[in-house]
Amino acid sequence: MKLPDLYITSEYADIPPELYSDATGKPFSSCLLCKCDLLTPGTLYIIEKAVKNYKDFNTTDTIFEYAMCFACVEKFRGKISDTSRARIDIYFAERVDLVQRRERLIAAEEFDPKEWLSHCIIKGKRAHEFSEYQLYCQCDGTQLIFAYMPFMIGGEAMDEMMQLLSNETLGEIGGFMNEYFGVPPELEINPLDRPVLIF
Ligand SMILES: [Zn+2]
């Protein structure tokens, strides 16, 4: 998405435990792809967590999670076809104004990541209403940055977005998932069910 550049001065907070790595119980410390150290101040990266929500049991599981440095995010985005990118941009533009959303939250001095993550930015529903949802945030070293992220996207909007992706892009995402999340061949992930960062 083409959004105005941000100059973050004081809009940051400690990374909340919900965005720690489930695998280690600690903040993510290295990039999934290039393994660079993420906790050095000045290192920009993104965290994505896909969460399965068991509504009846009031509990959640992490489906997959990773942190990725900006350089690798750019490389990954380069694999998304122009057609897919254009369709996702339109999907967002028609449903959410991320610039205005950020301005509203910053003006209200809302610096609790939980509030930024509380509702699906597309559908407006709360996390507990979904059987799956994804959390996204942007960080700099040990700090979470209140940029256009953090935000949450529920399974419903994720499904709609996946329908917009070209076969070529779905193939790229499927390959990525299978390579990095160690899925046994018999359970080969259907990328339609497990979307990853496509913004
Ligand atoms: Zn990297």
JSON list of C-alpha atoms and ligand atoms in Angstrom, two decimals, residues 30-36 38 44-45 67-73 75, ligand 1:
[
{"chain": "A", "resi": 30, "resn": "SER", "atom": "CA", "xyz": [16.10, -12.66, 14.66]},
{"chain": "A", "resi": 31, "resn": "CYS", "atom": "CA", "xyz": [14.68, -12.27, 11.17]},
{"chain": "A", "resi": 32, "resn": "LEU", "atom": "CA", "xyz": [12.98, -15.36, 9.81]},
{"chain": "A", "resi": 33, "resn": "LEU", "atom": "CA", "xyz": [14.81, -15.08, 6.50]},
{"chain": "A", "resi": 34, "resn": "CYS", "atom": "CA", "xyz": [18.23, -13.45, 6.92]},
{"chain": "A", "resi": 35, "resn": "LYS", "atom": "CA", "xyz": [18.59, -14.19, 10.68]},
{"chain": "A", "resi": 36, "resn": "CYS", "atom": "CA", "xyz": [19.79, -10.66, 11.41]},
{"chain": "A", "resi": 38, "resn": "LEU", "atom": "CA", "xyz": [16.30, -7.55, 15.47]},
{"chain": "A", "resi": 44, "resn": "LEU", "atom": "CA", "xyz": [13.05, -2.05, 11.72]},
{"chain": "A", "resi": 45, "resn": "TYR", "atom": "CA", "xyz": [10.98, -5.20, 11.38]},
{"chain": "A", "resi": 67, "resn": "ALA", "atom": "CA", "xyz": [9.41, -11.55, 12.60]},
{"chain": "A", "resi": 68, "resn": "MET", "atom": "CA", "xyz": [11.00, -10.22, 9.40]},
{"chain": "A", "resi": 69, "resn": "CYS", "atom": "CA", "xyz": [13.37, -7.31, 8.87]},
{"chain": "A", "resi": 70, "resn": "PHE", "atom": "CA", "xyz": [12.33, -4.58, 6.46]},
{"chain": "A", "resi": 71, "resn": "ALA", "atom": "CA", "xyz": [14.92, -5.59, 3.85]},
{"chain": "A", "resi": 72, "resn": "CYS", "atom": "CA", "xyz": [13.45, -9.10, 3.72]},
{"chain": "A", "resi": 73, "resn": "VAL", "atom": "CA", "xyz": [9.87, -7.79, 3.76]},
{"chain": "A", "resi": 75, "resn": "LYS", "atom": "CA", "xyz": [12.18, -8.81, -1.04]},
{"chain": "B", "resi": 1, "resn": "ZN", "atom": "ZN", "xyz": [15.86, -10.22, 7.17]}
]
